[in-house]
DNA sequence: TAGATTGTTAATCGATTAACAATC
DNA sequence: TAGATTGTTAATCGATTAACAATC
């Protein structure tokens, strides 16, 4: 299992951005790109792109740059998204609905495979062709389906409880939409999406 | 206008996280915290928190730490969220609906003030007490309302066009949910929310 | 007072950039 | 060949951490 040693996490975080831009270029019919072109597009230096990629191998050719399809496949493989990960969604309010119906997962390595909520008024409802299940059965369903990735879209005061349940069921990656920092066991990763935090980051630079 | 010089952007990005945690502690009835306690909670070193805050002033007291209410107010002021910014939402699909109905903006410095879409089937519909307006009137409405912050929730192939329109109307901060990198004029800021990119970041560490 | 914790300095650590030989 | 661009090294830059005097 050729595990690569100690790549900086900040580099890993940029790979999805590269992947996204490569997909875009491929869709535009291009066949090759260069670190310069890619960097220009993303507002990143070409040196950084070459350095980042060099952690994983040699993907380009002097003089001509990178074959888009090849580099795309390589990064997909590195990120383990040359497969489809089943994903659970917990919390089927407006946001959960939006995520369940979002068409952008399939092509990028994920497939929503189960939906959970604890509101009896919506349990049993069908969303995106799936039935909303009660939290009680979450542990069993997640284990049955081998789910290791989940998105949490419940109110802030329930997010830690849900995260505990998910970790216990074997989930190793949590995308948390609740605006709180979660405590999770070692081996479980959390990424946060808090639109307000992003907005606040920008208003700092705005004159009142 | 006591503008502070050249604070690293990475520090600014952490302030909303601090703010979120402080709000949480205040709600829990606490009155004081320390850099150690806050750091523990957030998985950040206490030294970093003290260093970050020291860019803006002296907010603590030796021996006792930080008064929560005071520090909270100070950071709100620094981030310019001790006021309510009107925000436009462009793209009223599932995600736009979820954002329009989200109750988490008001307490954190924002107020959704107008909704836009270009789909005649939903233009005129009412969401969260607001009417969905056509993109044609976006420029005028945004100027009338003095909107300088917008959230873009349109399909990827329309996001750049929308961003251009927004910039032209005077919007200075764009939160972009479309999975593409936007090109915007100098003086306009963009933050990105791409759930798939976050998921891919985590699957790197997952065994296949 | 004794204990705790700040704000700050200096040291360390890590990430980014510039430069260039190699080579397509 | 001449031009372009890679992968890599070394230099630079910036961020984090450790340590501690000051002081509540």
XYZ file of C-alpha atoms (C1' of nucleotides) in Angstrom:
464
model
C 0.000 0.000 0.000
C 2.240 2.824 -1.234
C 1.304 5.282 1.514
C 3.133 8.535 1.034
C 4.821 9.964 4.090
C 3.768 13.138 5.823
C 2.474 15.378 3.124
C 1.519 18.715 4.690
C -2.217 18.905 5.270
C -2.351 22.300 3.642
C -1.164 20.683 0.427
C -3.882 18.030 0.647
C -6.398 20.799 1.056
C -5.370 22.336 -2.249
C -5.660 19.148 -4.276
C -9.485 19.298 -4.444
C -9.167 22.839 -5.786
C -6.760 21.687 -8.453
C -9.056 18.802 -9.280
C -11.999 21.119 -9.685
C -10.088 23.405 -12.029
C -8.771 20.455 -14.066
C -12.296 19.091 -14.488
C -13.378 22.491 -15.684
C -10.581 22.672 -18.241
C -11.283 19.156 -19.469
C -14.918 20.016 -19.921
C -13.801 23.010 -21.941
C -12.102 20.618 -24.339
C -8.522 21.385 -23.391
C -5.915 18.645 -23.414
C -2.904 20.189 -21.727
C -2.195 22.793 -19.115
C 0.842 24.243 -17.369
C 1.532 25.126 -13.774
C 1.547 28.724 -14.923
C -1.901 28.567 -16.522
C -3.423 26.650 -13.637
C -1.895 29.012 -11.118
C -3.141 32.084 -12.940
C -6.641 30.662 -12.925
C -6.554 29.898 -9.218
C -4.555 32.847 -7.985
C -1.719 30.606 -6.861
C 1.936 30.742 -7.901
C 3.098 28.231 -10.480
C 5.950 27.271 -8.184
C 3.517 26.266 -5.494
C 1.557 24.063 -7.835
C 4.681 22.283 -9.035
C 5.904 21.892 -5.481
C 2.567 20.527 -4.305
C 2.384 17.972 -7.098
C 6.011 16.952 -6.622
C 5.060 15.450 -3.260
C 3.202 12.726 -5.103
C 5.240 12.078 -8.212
C 6.162 13.504 -11.584
C 3.088 14.195 -13.650
C 4.297 16.694 -16.236
C 6.677 16.966 -19.165
C 9.181 19.733 -19.672
C 8.174 21.977 -22.504
C 4.575 20.794 -22.726
C 3.205 20.805 -19.201
C 0.560 18.447 -17.877
C -1.819 16.178 -19.747
C -5.129 17.140 -18.208
C -6.826 13.734 -18.299
C -3.778 12.044 -16.830
C -3.205 14.549 -14.039
C -6.907 14.521 -13.258
C -6.905 10.754 -12.841
C -3.772 10.826 -10.739
C -5.192 13.372 -8.288
C -8.493 11.515 -8.139
C -6.523 8.468 -7.153
C -4.454 10.314 -4.570
C -7.585 11.702 -2.925
C -9.343 8.323 -3.114
C -12.167 9.755 -5.140
C -11.668 7.392 -8.061
C -14.473 5.504 -6.347
C -17.833 6.452 -4.873
C -18.056 6.862 -1.125
C -21.507 6.336 0.341
C -22.455 9.327 2.465
C -25.022 9.715 5.233
C -26.917 12.945 5.780
C -28.111 13.621 9.311
C -30.666 16.367 9.715
C -33.225 16.751 6.953
C -34.287 20.352 7.310
C -33.908 22.763 4.418
C -30.175 22.234 4.279
C -30.411 18.451 4.450
C -32.910 18.562 1.612
C -30.616 20.749 -0.454
C -27.707 18.375 0.123
C -29.791 15.281 -0.647
C -30.931 16.798 -3.924
C -27.544 18.237 -4.867
C -26.385 16.777 -8.161
C -22.734 17.610 -7.648
C -21.643 14.640 -5.559
C -21.825 11.772 -8.049
C -19.144 12.971 -10.429
C -16.745 13.817 -7.667
C -16.542 10.628 -5.649
C -19.622 10.544 -3.431
C -23.116 9.145 -3.366
C -25.728 10.048 -0.775
C -26.829 6.685 0.556
C -29.013 7.353 3.619
C -30.918 10.147 5.327
C -31.705 10.567 9.016
C -33.764 12.862 11.178
C -35.443 12.655 14.562
C -38.590 14.585 13.660
C -41.516 12.148 13.461
C -43.296 14.595 11.162
C -40.808 13.896 8.351
C -39.549 10.407 9.151
C -40.733 8.146 6.370
C -40.860 10.966 3.822
C -39.052 10.363 0.570
C -36.331 12.768 -0.546
C -34.252 12.260 -3.682
C -35.601 8.731 -3.854
C -34.583 7.849 -0.313
C -36.644 7.438 2.812
C -35.858 9.579 5.833
C -34.983 7.186 8.672
C -35.088 7.775 12.430
C -31.843 8.374 14.297
C -32.472 5.183 16.298
C -31.563 3.022 13.327
C -28.617 5.180 12.242
C -25.985 3.000 13.850
C -27.225 -0.167 12.191
C -27.857 1.344 8.773
C -24.453 2.991 8.671
C -22.732 -0.250 9.561
C -24.783 -2.234 7.071
C -23.989 0.169 4.273
C -20.373 0.559 5.312
C -20.748 4.329 5.445
C -17.634 6.134 6.609
C -18.467 9.667 5.521
C -21.309 11.785 6.882
C -22.692 15.288 6.652
C -24.255 16.821 9.747
C -27.007 19.369 9.157
C -28.773 19.371 12.512
C -29.226 22.333 14.899
C -26.123 23.326 16.847
C -27.367 21.892 20.120
C -27.723 18.415 18.630
C -24.556 18.299 16.569
C -22.238 16.949 19.260
C -24.674 14.164 20.111
C -25.000 13.210 16.471
C -21.225 13.309 16.020
C -20.831 10.911 18.940
C -23.329 8.508 17.419
C -21.660 8.701 14.033
C -18.206 8.057 15.455
C -19.553 5.097 17.372
C -21.060 3.689 14.208
C -17.701 3.818 12.459
C -17.882 7.089 10.546
C -14.408 8.523 10.032
C -15.108 11.767 8.199
C -17.695 14.328 9.223
C -18.652 17.437 7.331
C -20.269 19.613 9.974
C -22.671 22.393 9.026
C -23.596 23.239 12.605
C -21.796 26.342 13.857
C -19.960 24.649 16.700
C -16.603 22.966 17.101
C -17.018 19.226 17.615
C -14.991 16.979 19.887
C -14.372 13.630 18.217
C -12.251 10.536 18.907
C -8.777 10.258 17.416
C -9.037 8.864 13.911
C -12.197 10.785 13.105
C -11.826 13.894 10.985
C -14.101 16.898 10.910
C -14.379 19.683 8.391
C -16.524 22.704 9.057
C -18.817 24.710 6.860
C -20.057 27.879 8.515
C -21.223 30.463 5.986
C -21.432 33.150 8.640
C -17.784 32.666 9.574
C -16.855 33.221 5.928
C -19.005 36.331 5.741
C -17.464 37.695 8.921
C -14.010 37.055 7.524
C -14.897 39.358 4.638
C -16.688 42.112 6.553
C -13.458 42.734 8.442
C -12.142 44.311 5.253
C -15.318 46.296 4.545
C -15.636 49.863 5.671
C -18.578 50.415 7.920
C -10.722 55.608 11.616
C -8.274 53.519 13.648
C -7.423 51.101 10.862
C -5.005 48.507 12.067
C -2.032 47.798 9.851
C -1.486 44.558 8.033
C -2.888 41.894 10.258
C -2.239 38.493 8.629
C -5.348 37.268 6.836
C -5.013 33.884 8.507
C -5.504 35.615 11.851
C -8.640 37.368 10.596
C -9.945 33.989 9.499
C -9.701 32.664 13.045
C -11.561 35.526 14.680
C -15.001 34.250 13.589
C -14.129 30.891 15.122
C -13.187 32.560 18.373
C -16.369 34.604 18.241
C -18.471 31.489 17.755
C -16.881 29.760 20.725
C -17.237 32.838 22.908
C -20.942 33.102 22.074
C -21.312 29.472 23.021
C -19.606 29.972 26.367
C -21.670 33.077 27.104
C -24.850 31.167 26.353
C -23.654 28.526 28.783
C -23.635 31.188 31.488
C -19.869 31.545 31.841
C -18.340 34.928 32.602
C -14.631 34.412 32.086
C -12.355 32.270 29.997
C -8.625 31.870 29.460
C -6.549 31.404 26.335
C -5.874 27.910 27.601
C -9.529 26.969 27.945
C -10.490 28.512 24.634
C -7.588 26.834 22.893
C -8.421 23.446 24.344
C -11.952 23.773 23.087
C -10.869 24.735 19.593
C -7.799 22.552 19.242
C -5.545 25.596 19.021
C -2.587 26.478 21.228
C -3.135 29.070 23.920
C -0.096 30.949 22.664
C -1.660 31.339 19.271
C -4.843 32.747 20.705
C -2.977 35.293 22.793
C -0.811 36.204 19.822
C -3.812 36.594 17.554
C -5.652 38.833 19.981
C -2.544 40.898 20.688
C -2.705 42.229 17.133
C -5.777 44.204 18.116
C -5.198 45.247 21.679
C -5.067 43.974 25.235
C -8.325 42.309 26.201
C -7.357 40.153 29.150
C -6.131 40.423 32.707
C -3.254 38.490 34.174
C -4.439 35.880 36.579
C -8.088 35.959 35.550
C -8.136 35.732 31.762
C -10.757 37.294 29.534
C -14.162 38.668 30.394
C -16.355 36.859 27.888
C -18.883 39.591 27.216
C -16.159 42.174 26.772
C -13.979 40.096 24.464
C -17.042 39.096 22.488
C -17.993 42.721 21.907
C -14.469 43.671 20.980
C -14.186 40.957 18.324
C -17.631 41.768 16.976
C -16.436 45.319 16.563
C -13.165 44.299 14.920
C -15.008 42.137 12.391
C -17.630 44.843 11.811
C -20.434 42.542 12.833
C -21.649 44.795 15.622
C -24.142 45.864 12.981
C -26.383 44.022 10.515
C -25.192 43.774 6.933
C -27.955 43.354 4.372
C -27.204 40.328 2.205
C -28.462 39.339 -1.234
C -29.028 35.726 -2.219
C -28.721 34.924 -5.906
C -30.064 31.559 -7.007
C -33.166 30.313 -5.249
C -32.945 26.579 -5.742
C -32.869 24.229 -2.760
C -29.724 25.821 -1.419
C -30.983 29.369 -1.855
C -34.151 28.396 -0.016
C -32.150 26.866 2.809
C -30.041 30.025 3.122
C -33.082 32.320 2.987
C -34.752 30.373 5.778
C -31.614 29.956 7.868
C -32.122 31.511 11.269
C -28.426 31.823 12.063
C -27.618 35.077 10.301
C -29.459 37.629 12.433
C -27.514 37.134 15.636
C -24.178 37.170 13.870
C -24.251 40.374 11.891
C -26.295 39.691 8.769
C -29.819 40.014 7.467
C -31.003 38.508 4.193
C -32.534 41.461 2.391
C -33.260 40.342 -1.183
C -33.585 37.200 -3.271
C -32.925 36.750 -6.985
C -33.383 34.069 -9.589
C -33.808 33.964 -13.349
C -36.380 31.154 -13.441
C -39.773 32.615 -14.380
C -41.422 29.646 -12.684
C -40.335 30.872 -9.244
C -39.948 34.623 -9.744
C -42.619 36.295 -7.627
C -42.769 33.441 -5.143
C -42.412 34.366 -1.520
C -39.641 32.810 0.577
C -38.989 33.747 4.180
C -41.290 36.704 3.707
C -39.432 38.027 0.670
C -40.369 37.985 -2.976
C -38.004 36.326 -5.440
C -36.980 39.008 -7.926
C -35.656 38.621 -11.467
C -31.936 39.084 -12.111
C -32.754 42.056 -14.363
C -33.589 44.227 -11.385
C -30.672 42.976 -9.271
C -28.416 45.914 -9.991
C -31.012 48.483 -9.037
C -32.279 46.685 -5.957
C -28.784 46.114 -4.632
C -27.910 49.757 -5.059
C -31.157 50.912 -3.515
C -30.669 48.700 -0.485
C -26.969 49.454 -0.231
C -26.146 45.750 -0.289
C -22.441 45.000 -0.233
C -22.505 41.335 0.689
C -23.985 38.538 -1.437
C -24.276 34.777 -1.498
C -24.178 33.027 -4.857
C -26.091 29.756 -5.096
C -26.539 29.408 -8.835
C -25.295 26.582 -11.078
C -21.563 26.643 -11.822
C -22.002 27.811 -15.398
C -23.830 30.952 -14.291
C -21.724 31.870 -11.287
C -19.151 33.979 -13.123
C -21.857 35.972 -14.883
C -23.649 36.594 -11.603
C -20.405 37.594 -9.921
C -19.766 40.137 -12.668
C -23.227 41.630 -12.185
C -22.810 41.751 -8.434
C -19.434 43.448 -8.645
C -20.853 45.987 -11.051
C -23.695 46.724 -8.653
C -21.211 47.495 -5.904
C -21.068 44.222 -3.968
C -17.701 43.847 -2.255
C -17.976 40.442 -0.589
C -19.216 37.302 -2.299
C -19.785 33.951 -0.677
C -19.716 31.544 -3.593
C -21.376 28.128 -3.353
C -20.739 27.238 -6.997
C -17.799 24.860 -7.407
C -15.698 27.173 -9.553
C -13.069 29.780 -8.885
C -14.347 33.253 -9.705
C -12.448 36.108 -11.274
C -13.437 39.407 -9.677
C -12.212 43.020 -9.764
C -9.688 44.231 -7.223
C -11.495 45.296 -4.069
C -14.037 42.494 -4.278
C -13.498 39.533 -1.992
C -14.678 35.983 -2.537
C -14.958 33.114 -0.115
C -15.758 29.639 -1.307
C -17.959 26.930 0.087
C -17.577 23.630 -1.708
C -18.716 20.691 0.419
C -17.220 18.207 -2.016
C -13.795 19.788 -1.710
C -14.011 19.336 2.069
C -15.099 15.730 1.684
C -12.239 15.036 -0.719
C -9.811 16.588 1.717
C -10.899 13.991 4.267
C -11.052 10.936 2.009
C -7.346 11.377 1.350
C -6.778 10.097 4.865
C -9.274 7.253 4.574
C -8.137 3.803 3.591
C -9.857 2.527 0.520
C 1.000 36.323 49.551
C 0.726 32.382 46.128
C -1.243 31.005 41.994
C -2.707 31.956 37.576
C -2.578 33.990 33.273
C -1.602 37.689 30.303
C 1.128 40.075 26.437
C 5.443 39.859 24.193
C 9.990 38.444 22.743
C 12.966 35.315 20.621
C 13.487 30.742 18.749
C 11.680 27.355 15.984
C 9.301 25.478 12.594
C 7.160 25.164 8.145
C 5.522 26.996 3.850
C 6.272 29.789 -0.209
C 9.057 31.616 -3.754
C 12.896 32.344 -6.836
C 16.041 30.381 -9.663
C 17.855 27.066 -12.740
C 19.624 22.692 -14.672
C 17.386 19.187 -17.152
C 14.857 18.000 -20.996
C 10.795 17.594 -23.911
C 17.507 23.794 -32.870
C 14.982 27.315 -29.935
C 11.396 27.847 -26.762
C 8.897 26.274 -23.055
C 8.175 24.153 -18.854
C 9.132 20.783 -15.522
C 10.983 19.116 -10.842
C 14.035 20.455 -7.307
C 17.191 23.090 -4.491
C 18.231 26.825 -1.668
C 16.743 31.235 0.020
C 13.184 33.815 1.839
C 9.366 34.716 4.135
C 5.855 34.155 7.567
C 3.486 31.697 11.160
C 3.608 29.053 15.384
C 5.457 27.957 19.730
C 8.076 28.226 23.972
C 9.352 30.851 27.602
C 8.969 34.364 30.930
C 8.634 38.930 33.125
C 4.793 41.538 34.529
C 0.881 41.727 37.235
C -3.865 40.740 38.576
